mmCIF file of C-alpha atoms in Angstrom:
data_model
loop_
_atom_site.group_PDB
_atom_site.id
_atom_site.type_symbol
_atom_site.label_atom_id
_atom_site.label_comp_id
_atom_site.label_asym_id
_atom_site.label_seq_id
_atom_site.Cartn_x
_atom_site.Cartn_y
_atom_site.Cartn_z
ATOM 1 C CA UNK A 1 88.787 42.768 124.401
ATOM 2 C CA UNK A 2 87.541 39.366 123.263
ATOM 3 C CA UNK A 3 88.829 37.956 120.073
ATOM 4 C CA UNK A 4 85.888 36.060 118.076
ATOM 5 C CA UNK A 5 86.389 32.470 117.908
ATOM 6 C CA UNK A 6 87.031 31.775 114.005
ATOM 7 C CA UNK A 7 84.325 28.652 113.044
ATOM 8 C CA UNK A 8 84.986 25.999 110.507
ATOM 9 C CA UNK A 9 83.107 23.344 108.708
ATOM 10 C CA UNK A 10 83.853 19.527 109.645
ATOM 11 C CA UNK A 11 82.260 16.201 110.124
ATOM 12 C CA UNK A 12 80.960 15.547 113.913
ATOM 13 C CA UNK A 13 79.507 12.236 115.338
ATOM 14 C CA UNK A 14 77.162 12.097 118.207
ATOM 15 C CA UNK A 15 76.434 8.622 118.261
ATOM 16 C CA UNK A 16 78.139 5.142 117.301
ATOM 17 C CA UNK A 17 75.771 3.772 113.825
ATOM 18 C CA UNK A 18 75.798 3.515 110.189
ATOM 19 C CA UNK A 19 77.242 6.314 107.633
ATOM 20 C CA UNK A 20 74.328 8.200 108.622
ATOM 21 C CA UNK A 21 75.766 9.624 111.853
ATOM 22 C CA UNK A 22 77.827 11.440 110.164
ATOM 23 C CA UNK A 23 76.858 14.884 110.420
ATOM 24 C CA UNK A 24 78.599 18.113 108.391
ATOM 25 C CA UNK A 25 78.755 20.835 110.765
ATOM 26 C CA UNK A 26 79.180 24.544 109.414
ATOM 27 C CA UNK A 27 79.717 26.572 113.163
ATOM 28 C CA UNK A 28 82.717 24.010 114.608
ATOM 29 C CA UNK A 29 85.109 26.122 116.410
ATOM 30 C CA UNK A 30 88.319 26.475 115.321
ATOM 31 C CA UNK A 31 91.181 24.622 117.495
ATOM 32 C CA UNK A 32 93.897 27.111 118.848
ATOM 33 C CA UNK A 33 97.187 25.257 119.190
ATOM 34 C CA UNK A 34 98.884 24.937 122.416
ATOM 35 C CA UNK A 35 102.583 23.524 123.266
ATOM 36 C CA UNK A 36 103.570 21.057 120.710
ATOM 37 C CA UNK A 37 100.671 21.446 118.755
ATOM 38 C CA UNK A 38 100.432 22.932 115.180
ATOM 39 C CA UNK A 39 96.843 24.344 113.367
ATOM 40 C CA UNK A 40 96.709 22.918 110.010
ATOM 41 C CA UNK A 41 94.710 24.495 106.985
ATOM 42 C CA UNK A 42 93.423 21.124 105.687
ATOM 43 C CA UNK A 43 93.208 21.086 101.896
ATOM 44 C CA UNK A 44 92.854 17.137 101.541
ATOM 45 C CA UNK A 45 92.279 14.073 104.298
ATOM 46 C CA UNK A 46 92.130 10.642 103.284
ATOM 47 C CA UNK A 47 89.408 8.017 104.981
ATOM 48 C CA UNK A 48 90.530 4.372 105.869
ATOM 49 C CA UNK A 49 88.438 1.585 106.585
ATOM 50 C CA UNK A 50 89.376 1.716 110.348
ATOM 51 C CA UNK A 51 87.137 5.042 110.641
ATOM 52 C CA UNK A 52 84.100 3.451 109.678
ATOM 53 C CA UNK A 53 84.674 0.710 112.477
ATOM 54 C CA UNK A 54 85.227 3.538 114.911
ATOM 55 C CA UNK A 55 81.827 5.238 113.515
ATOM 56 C CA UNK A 56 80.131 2.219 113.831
ATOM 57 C CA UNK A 57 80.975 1.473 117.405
ATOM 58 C CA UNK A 58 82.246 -1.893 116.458
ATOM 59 C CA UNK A 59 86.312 -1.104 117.016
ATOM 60 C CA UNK A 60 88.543 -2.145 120.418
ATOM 61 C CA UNK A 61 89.296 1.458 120.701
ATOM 62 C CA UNK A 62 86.133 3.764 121.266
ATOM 63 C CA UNK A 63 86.741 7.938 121.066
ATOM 64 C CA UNK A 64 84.630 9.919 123.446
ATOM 65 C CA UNK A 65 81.561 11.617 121.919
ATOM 66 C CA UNK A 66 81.258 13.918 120.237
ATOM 67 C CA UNK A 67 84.298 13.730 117.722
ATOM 68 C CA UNK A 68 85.811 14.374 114.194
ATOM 69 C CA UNK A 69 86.935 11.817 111.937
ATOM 70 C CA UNK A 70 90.188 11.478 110.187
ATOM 71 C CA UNK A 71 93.680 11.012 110.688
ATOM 72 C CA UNK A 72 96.044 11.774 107.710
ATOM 73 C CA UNK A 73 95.377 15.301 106.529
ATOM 74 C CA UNK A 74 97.472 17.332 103.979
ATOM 75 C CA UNK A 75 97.507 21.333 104.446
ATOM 76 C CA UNK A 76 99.765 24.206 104.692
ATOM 77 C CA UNK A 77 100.659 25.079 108.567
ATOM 78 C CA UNK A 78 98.274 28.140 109.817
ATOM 79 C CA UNK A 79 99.798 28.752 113.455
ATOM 80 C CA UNK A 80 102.134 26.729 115.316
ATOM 81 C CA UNK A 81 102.272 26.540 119.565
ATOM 82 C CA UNK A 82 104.727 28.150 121.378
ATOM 83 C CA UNK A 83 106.971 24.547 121.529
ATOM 84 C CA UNK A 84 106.402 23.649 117.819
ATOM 85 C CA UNK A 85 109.545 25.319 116.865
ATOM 86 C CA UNK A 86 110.147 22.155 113.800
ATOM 87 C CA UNK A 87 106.954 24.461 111.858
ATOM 88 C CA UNK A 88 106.178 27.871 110.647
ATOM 89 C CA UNK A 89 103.009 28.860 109.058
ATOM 90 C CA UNK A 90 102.842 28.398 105.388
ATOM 91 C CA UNK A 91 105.149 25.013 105.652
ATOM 92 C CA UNK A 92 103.106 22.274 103.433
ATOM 93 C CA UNK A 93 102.451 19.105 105.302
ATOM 94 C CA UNK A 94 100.893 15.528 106.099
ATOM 95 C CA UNK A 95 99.920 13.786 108.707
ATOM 96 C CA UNK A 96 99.882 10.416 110.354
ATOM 97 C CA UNK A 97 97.692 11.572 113.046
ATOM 98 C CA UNK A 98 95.324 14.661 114.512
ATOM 99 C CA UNK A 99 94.385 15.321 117.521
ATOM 100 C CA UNK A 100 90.583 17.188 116.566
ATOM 101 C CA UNK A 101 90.271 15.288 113.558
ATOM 102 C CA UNK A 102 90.742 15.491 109.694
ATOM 103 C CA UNK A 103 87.404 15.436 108.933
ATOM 104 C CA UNK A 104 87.107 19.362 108.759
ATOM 105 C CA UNK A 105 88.657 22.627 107.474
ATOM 106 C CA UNK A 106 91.118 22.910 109.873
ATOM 107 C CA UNK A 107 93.308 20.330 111.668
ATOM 108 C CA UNK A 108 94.944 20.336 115.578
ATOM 109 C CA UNK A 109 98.099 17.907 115.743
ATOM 110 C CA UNK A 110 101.342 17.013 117.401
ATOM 111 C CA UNK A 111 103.880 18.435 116.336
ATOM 112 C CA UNK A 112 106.238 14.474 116.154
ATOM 113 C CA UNK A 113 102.765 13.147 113.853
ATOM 114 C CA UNK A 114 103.470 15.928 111.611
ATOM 115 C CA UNK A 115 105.908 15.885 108.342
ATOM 116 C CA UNK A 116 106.997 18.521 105.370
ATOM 117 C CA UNK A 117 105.284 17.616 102.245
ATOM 118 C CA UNK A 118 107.882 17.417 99.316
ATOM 119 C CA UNK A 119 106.891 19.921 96.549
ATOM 120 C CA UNK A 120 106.776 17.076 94.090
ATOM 121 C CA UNK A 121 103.918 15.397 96.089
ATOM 122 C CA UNK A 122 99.789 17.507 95.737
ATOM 123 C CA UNK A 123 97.349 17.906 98.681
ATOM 124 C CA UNK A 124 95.881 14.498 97.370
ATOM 125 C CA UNK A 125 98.654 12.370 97.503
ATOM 126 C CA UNK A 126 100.117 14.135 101.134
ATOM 127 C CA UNK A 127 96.740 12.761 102.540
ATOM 128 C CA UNK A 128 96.937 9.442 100.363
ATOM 129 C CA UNK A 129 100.136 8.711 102.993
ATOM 130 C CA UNK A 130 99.447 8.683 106.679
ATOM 131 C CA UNK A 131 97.550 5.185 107.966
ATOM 132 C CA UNK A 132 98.079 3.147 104.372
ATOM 133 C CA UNK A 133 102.164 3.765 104.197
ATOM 134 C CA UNK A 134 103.052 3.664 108.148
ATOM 135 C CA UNK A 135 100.806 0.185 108.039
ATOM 136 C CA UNK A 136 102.475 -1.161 105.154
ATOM 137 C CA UNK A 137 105.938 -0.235 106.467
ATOM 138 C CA UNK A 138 105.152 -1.458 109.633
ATOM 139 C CA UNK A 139 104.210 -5.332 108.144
ATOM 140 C CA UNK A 140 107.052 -5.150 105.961
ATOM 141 C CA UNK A 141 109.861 -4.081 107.663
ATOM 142 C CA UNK A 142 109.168 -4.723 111.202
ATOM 143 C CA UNK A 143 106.889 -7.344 111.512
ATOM 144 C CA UNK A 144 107.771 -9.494 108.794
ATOM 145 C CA UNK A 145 111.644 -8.591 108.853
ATOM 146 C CA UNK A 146 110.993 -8.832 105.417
ATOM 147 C CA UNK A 147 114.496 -9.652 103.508
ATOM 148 C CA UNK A 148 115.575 -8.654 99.607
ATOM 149 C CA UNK A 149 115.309 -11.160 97.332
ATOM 150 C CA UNK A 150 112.119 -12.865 99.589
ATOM 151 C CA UNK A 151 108.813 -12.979 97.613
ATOM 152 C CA UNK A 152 105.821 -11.386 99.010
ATOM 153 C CA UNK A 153 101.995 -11.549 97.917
ATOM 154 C CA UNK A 154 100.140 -8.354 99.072
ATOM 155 C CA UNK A 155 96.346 -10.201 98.929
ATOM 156 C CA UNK A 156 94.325 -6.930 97.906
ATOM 157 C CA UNK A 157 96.825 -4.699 96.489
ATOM 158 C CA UNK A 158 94.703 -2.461 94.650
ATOM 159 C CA UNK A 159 94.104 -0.210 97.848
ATOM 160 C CA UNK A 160 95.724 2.437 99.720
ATOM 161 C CA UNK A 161 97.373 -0.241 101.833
ATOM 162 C CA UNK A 162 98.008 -2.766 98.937
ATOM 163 C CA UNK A 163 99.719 -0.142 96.741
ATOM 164 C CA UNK A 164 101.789 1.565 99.768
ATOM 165 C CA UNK A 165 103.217 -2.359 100.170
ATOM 166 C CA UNK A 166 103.584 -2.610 96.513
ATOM 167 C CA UNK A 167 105.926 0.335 96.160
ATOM 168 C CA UNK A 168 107.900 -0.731 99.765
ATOM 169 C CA UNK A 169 108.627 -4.364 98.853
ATOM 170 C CA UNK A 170 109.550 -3.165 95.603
ATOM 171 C CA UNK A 171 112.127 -0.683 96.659
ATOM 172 C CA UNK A 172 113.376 -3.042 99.193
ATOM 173 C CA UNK A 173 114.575 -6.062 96.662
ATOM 174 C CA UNK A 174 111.107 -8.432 97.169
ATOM 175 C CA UNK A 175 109.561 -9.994 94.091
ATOM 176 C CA UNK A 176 106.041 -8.890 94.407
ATOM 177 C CA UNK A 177 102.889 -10.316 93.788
ATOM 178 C CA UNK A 178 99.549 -8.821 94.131
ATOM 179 C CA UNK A 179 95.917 -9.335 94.103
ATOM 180 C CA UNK A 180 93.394 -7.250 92.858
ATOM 181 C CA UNK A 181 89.379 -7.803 91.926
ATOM 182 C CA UNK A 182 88.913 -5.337 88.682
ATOM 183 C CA UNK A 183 90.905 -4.947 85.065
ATOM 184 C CA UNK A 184 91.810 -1.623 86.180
ATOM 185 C CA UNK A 185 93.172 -2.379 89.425
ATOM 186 C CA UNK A 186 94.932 -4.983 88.145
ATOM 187 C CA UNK A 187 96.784 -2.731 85.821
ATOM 188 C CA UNK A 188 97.213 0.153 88.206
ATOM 189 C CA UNK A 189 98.739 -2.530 90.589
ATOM 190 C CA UNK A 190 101.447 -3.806 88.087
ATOM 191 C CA UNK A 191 102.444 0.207 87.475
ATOM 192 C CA UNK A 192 103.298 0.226 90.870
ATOM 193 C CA UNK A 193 105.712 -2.287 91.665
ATOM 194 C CA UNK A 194 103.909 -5.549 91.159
ATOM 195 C CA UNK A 195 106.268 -7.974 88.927
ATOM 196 C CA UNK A 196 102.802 -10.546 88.453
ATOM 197 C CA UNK A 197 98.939 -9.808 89.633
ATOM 198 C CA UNK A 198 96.270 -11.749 90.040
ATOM 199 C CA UNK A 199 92.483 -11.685 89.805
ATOM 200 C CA UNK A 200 90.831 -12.790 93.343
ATOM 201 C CA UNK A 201 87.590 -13.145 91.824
ATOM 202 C CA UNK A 202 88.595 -15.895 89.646
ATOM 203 C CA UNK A 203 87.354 -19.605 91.663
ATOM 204 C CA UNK A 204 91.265 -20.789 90.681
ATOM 205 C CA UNK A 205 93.352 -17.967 91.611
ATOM 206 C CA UNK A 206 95.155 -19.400 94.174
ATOM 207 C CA UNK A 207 95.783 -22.707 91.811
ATOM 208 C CA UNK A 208 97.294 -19.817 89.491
ATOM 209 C CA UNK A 209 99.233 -18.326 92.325
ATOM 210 C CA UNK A 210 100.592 -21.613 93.289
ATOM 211 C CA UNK A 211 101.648 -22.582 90.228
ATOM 212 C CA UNK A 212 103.208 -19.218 89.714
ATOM 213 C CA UNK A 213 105.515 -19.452 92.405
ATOM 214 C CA UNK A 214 106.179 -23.506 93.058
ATOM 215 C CA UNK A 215 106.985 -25.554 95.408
ATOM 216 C CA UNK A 216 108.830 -23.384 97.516
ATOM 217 C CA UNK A 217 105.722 -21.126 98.095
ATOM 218 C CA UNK A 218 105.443 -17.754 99.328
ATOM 219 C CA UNK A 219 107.914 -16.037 101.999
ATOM 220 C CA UNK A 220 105.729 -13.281 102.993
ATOM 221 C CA UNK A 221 101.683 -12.710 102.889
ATOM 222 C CA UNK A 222 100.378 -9.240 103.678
ATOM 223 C CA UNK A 223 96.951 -9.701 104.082
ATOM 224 C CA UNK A 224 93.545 -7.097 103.781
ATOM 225 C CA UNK A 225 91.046 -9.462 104.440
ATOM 226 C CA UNK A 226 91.407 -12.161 106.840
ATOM 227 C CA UNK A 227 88.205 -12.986 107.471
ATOM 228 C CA UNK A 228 88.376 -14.573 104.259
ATOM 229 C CA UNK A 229 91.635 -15.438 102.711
ATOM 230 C CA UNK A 230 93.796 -16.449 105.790
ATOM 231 C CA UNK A 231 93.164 -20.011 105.533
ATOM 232 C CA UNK A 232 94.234 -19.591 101.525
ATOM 233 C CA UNK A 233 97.588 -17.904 102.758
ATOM 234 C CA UNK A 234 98.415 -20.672 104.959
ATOM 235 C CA UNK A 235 98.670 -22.966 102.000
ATOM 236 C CA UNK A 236 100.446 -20.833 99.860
ATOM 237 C CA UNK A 237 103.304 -19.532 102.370
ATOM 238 C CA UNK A 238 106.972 -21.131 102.028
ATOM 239 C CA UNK A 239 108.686 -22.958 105.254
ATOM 240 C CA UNK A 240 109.076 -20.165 108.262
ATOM 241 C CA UNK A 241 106.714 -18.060 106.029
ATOM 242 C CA UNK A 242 104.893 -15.314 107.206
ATOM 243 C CA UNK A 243 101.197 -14.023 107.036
ATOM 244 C CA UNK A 244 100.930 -10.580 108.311
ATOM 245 C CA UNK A 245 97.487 -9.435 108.728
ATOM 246 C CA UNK A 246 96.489 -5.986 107.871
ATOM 247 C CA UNK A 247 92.839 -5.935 107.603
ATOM 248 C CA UNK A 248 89.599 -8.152 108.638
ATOM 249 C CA UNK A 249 86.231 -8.099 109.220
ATOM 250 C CA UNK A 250 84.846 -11.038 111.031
ATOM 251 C CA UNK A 251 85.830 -14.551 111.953
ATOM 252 C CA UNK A 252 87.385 -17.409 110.009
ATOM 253 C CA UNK A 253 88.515 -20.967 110.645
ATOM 254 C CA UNK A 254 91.250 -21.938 109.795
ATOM 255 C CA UNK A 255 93.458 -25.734 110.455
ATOM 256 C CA UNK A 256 96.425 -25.218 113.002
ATOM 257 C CA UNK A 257 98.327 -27.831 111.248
ATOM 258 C CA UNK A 258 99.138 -25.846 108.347
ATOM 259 C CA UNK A 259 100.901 -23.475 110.835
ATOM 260 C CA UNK A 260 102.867 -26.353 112.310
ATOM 261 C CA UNK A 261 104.108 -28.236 108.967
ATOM 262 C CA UNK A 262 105.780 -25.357 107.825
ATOM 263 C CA UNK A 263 106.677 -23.430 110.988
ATOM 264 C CA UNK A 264 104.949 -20.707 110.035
ATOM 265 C CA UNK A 265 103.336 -17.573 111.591
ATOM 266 C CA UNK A 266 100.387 -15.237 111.447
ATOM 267 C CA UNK A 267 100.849 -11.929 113.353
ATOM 268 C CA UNK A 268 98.702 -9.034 113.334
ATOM 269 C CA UNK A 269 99.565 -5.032 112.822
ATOM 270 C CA UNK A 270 98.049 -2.177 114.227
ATOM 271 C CA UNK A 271 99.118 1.404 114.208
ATOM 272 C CA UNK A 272 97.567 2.134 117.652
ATOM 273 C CA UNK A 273 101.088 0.099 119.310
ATOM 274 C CA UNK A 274 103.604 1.673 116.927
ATOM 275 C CA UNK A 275 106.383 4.273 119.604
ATOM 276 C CA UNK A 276 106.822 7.876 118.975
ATOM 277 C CA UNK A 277 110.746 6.558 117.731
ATOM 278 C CA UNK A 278 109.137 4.067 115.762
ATOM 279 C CA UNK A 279 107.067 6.709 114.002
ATOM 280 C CA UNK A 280 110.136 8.808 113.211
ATOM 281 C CA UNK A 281 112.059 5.808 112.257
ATOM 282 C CA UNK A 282 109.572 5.146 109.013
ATOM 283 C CA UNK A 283 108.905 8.617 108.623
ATOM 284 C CA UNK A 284 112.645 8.747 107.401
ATOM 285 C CA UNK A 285 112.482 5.642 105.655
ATOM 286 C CA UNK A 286 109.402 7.146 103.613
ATOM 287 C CA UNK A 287 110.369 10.935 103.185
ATOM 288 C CA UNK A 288 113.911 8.741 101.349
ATOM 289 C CA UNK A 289 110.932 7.364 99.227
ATOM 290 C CA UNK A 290 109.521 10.474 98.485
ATOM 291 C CA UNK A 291 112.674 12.300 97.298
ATOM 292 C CA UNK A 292 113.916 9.136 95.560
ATOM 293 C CA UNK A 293 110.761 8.794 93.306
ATOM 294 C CA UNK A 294 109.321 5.122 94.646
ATOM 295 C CA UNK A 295 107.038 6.636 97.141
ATOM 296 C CA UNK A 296 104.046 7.811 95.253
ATOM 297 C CA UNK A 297 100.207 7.501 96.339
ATOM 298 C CA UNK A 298 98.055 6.686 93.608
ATOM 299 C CA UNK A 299 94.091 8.802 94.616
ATOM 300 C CA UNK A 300 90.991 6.851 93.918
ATOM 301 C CA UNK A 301 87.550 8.290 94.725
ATOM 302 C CA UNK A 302 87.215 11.785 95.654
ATOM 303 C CA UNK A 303 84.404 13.129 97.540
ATOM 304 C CA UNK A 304 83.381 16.414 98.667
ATOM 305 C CA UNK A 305 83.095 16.939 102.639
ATOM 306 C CA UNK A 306 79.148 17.105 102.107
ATOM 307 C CA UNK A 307 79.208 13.638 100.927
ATOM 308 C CA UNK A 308 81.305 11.819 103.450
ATOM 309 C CA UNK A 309 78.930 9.046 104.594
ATOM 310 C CA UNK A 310 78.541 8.553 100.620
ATOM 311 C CA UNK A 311 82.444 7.906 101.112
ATOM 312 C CA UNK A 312 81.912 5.931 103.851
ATOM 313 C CA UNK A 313 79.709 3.956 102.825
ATOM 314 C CA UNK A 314 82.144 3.010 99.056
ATOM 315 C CA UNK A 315 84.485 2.374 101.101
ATOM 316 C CA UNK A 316 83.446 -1.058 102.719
ATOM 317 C CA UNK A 317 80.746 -1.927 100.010
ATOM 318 C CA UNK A 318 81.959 -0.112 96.840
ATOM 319 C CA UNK A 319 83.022 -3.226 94.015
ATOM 320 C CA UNK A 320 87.012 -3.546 94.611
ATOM 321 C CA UNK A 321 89.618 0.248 95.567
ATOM 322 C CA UNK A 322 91.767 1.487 93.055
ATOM 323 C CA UNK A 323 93.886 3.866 94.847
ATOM 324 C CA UNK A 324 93.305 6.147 98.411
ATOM 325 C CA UNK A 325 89.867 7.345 98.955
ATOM 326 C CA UNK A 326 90.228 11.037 99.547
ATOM 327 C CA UNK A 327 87.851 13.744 100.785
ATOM 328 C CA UNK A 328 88.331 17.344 99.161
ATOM 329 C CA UNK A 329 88.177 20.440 101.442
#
């Protein structure tokens, strides 16, 4: 006899566009997990700014249509395949990756993009990890080689990103600057491992930076918004400094010479190129963070699944993040 398929609620796109295309769907079927794959119950799933360039049609990397949203989900296991043997049902977990989508009740993923949830950390803060503490990681520790005792200027800090590197350079020895564009993210940046901020909507903040840190300049730049500030961090950086560029959204000039006076470098992250043994290697790295006490995701906005283009719309034009934009399920 036939077993009914069980249906769920979650987000579907049909077409590349604006937050619009976005549609909440109440019949979805249910993924079964196969091999390596576990079913999470999804209780919370953050949203990035990279999932409104997919939606939009706009990114390098195109899914096929129709698909669900979302990466980092945080949920209790609800059936496990018959090679996830690391899971049982009931185990509370995050994500750095699905394989249906986080948008949605329920959650298919691999089994290595998977991780236990420490009971200290909620539902929020498990999907507050994923994309904005593997990324920050990532530009710290293996693109920038980053080194104690180096300074470091996150430029937008007030973010998931921005906070995630906050917390990281501040466990790892760095003396940490940030940027942020509100009082309150200011403040909620200094609580989180920030020795100075600044305010980037002030015409002399870089002056203040500047003067702030010297002559010597900066050793590291971790940057959230290229498009804009990247010519900035080239005057600020330090000889064989580094600008590591996390986020942009269009084209800037900049002059090479800056580059080649102080030897310095701009590289670029992107999850998309990081190895299955990478992925392990900062999952340990952060679950030590966890236990510890440094790791700890601070939740902006929280929306409802109904209003997810209202989230995805805050996202890119909302006035300045403080904390991970979360969606509630």
């Amino acid at each position: 006899m036939a077993t009914r398929q069980k249906l769920m609620r979650a987000v579907r796109v049909f077409e590349f566009g604006g937050p619009e295309v976005l549609k909440l769907q109440l019949n979805v079927a249910v993924p079964i997990p196969k091999d390596n794959q576990v079913l999470i119950k999804v209780h919370a799933c953050g949203v990035n700014p990279v999932e409104t360039y997919i939606r939009s049609g706009t990114y390098s990397r195109k899914p096929l249509l129709p698909y669900t949203p979302g990466s980092d989900v945080a949920g209790v296991i609800e059936a496990v395949g018959d090679n996830a043997s690391a899971f049982k049902k009931g185990d509370r977990v995050f994500t750095s990756s699905t394989i249906s989508g986080g948008y949605a009740e329920y959650a298919l993923a691999a089994d290595h993009t998977v991780y236990k949830l420490p009971e200290k950390l909620d539902f929020k803060q498990g999907a507050a990890i994923g994309i904005p503490y593997f990324t920050a990681y990532r530009a710290l520790i293996h693109s920038a080689r980053v080194k104690a005792g180096e300074s470091v200027l996150v430029h937008g800090a007030s973010g998931g990103v921005g906070l995630a590197a906050c917390q990281i350079a501040r466990a790892y020895g760095l003396k940490v600057l940030g940027t942020a564009g509100t009082e309150e993210g200011q403040k909620v940046v200094l609580q989180n491992g920030a020795h100075e901020v600044f305010n980037h909507r002030e015409v002399n903040y870089i002056d203040k930076i500047k003067t702030y840190v010297g002559e010597k300049g900066i050793d590291v730049i971790i940057e959230m918004l290229a498009n804009v500030n990247l010519s900035k961090d080239l005057s600020l950086l330090s000889q064989g400094g580094r600008v590591i560029v996390v986020g942009n959204r269009g084209t800037i000039e900049i002059n090479p010479r800056d580059i080649m006076i102080k030897e310095s470098s701009i590289i670029g992250v992107t999850l998309f190129a990081i190895t299955k043994e990478e992925f392990q290697q900062y999952a340990a790295a952060l679950q030590a963070g966890m236990e510890i006490g440094w790791l700890k995701p601070v939740i902006g906005s929280q929306y409802p699944l109904e209003k997810v283009a209202q989230a995805h719309e805050n996202i890119i034009h909302g006035s300045g993040a403080t904390g991970k934009m979360i969606l509630l399920l």
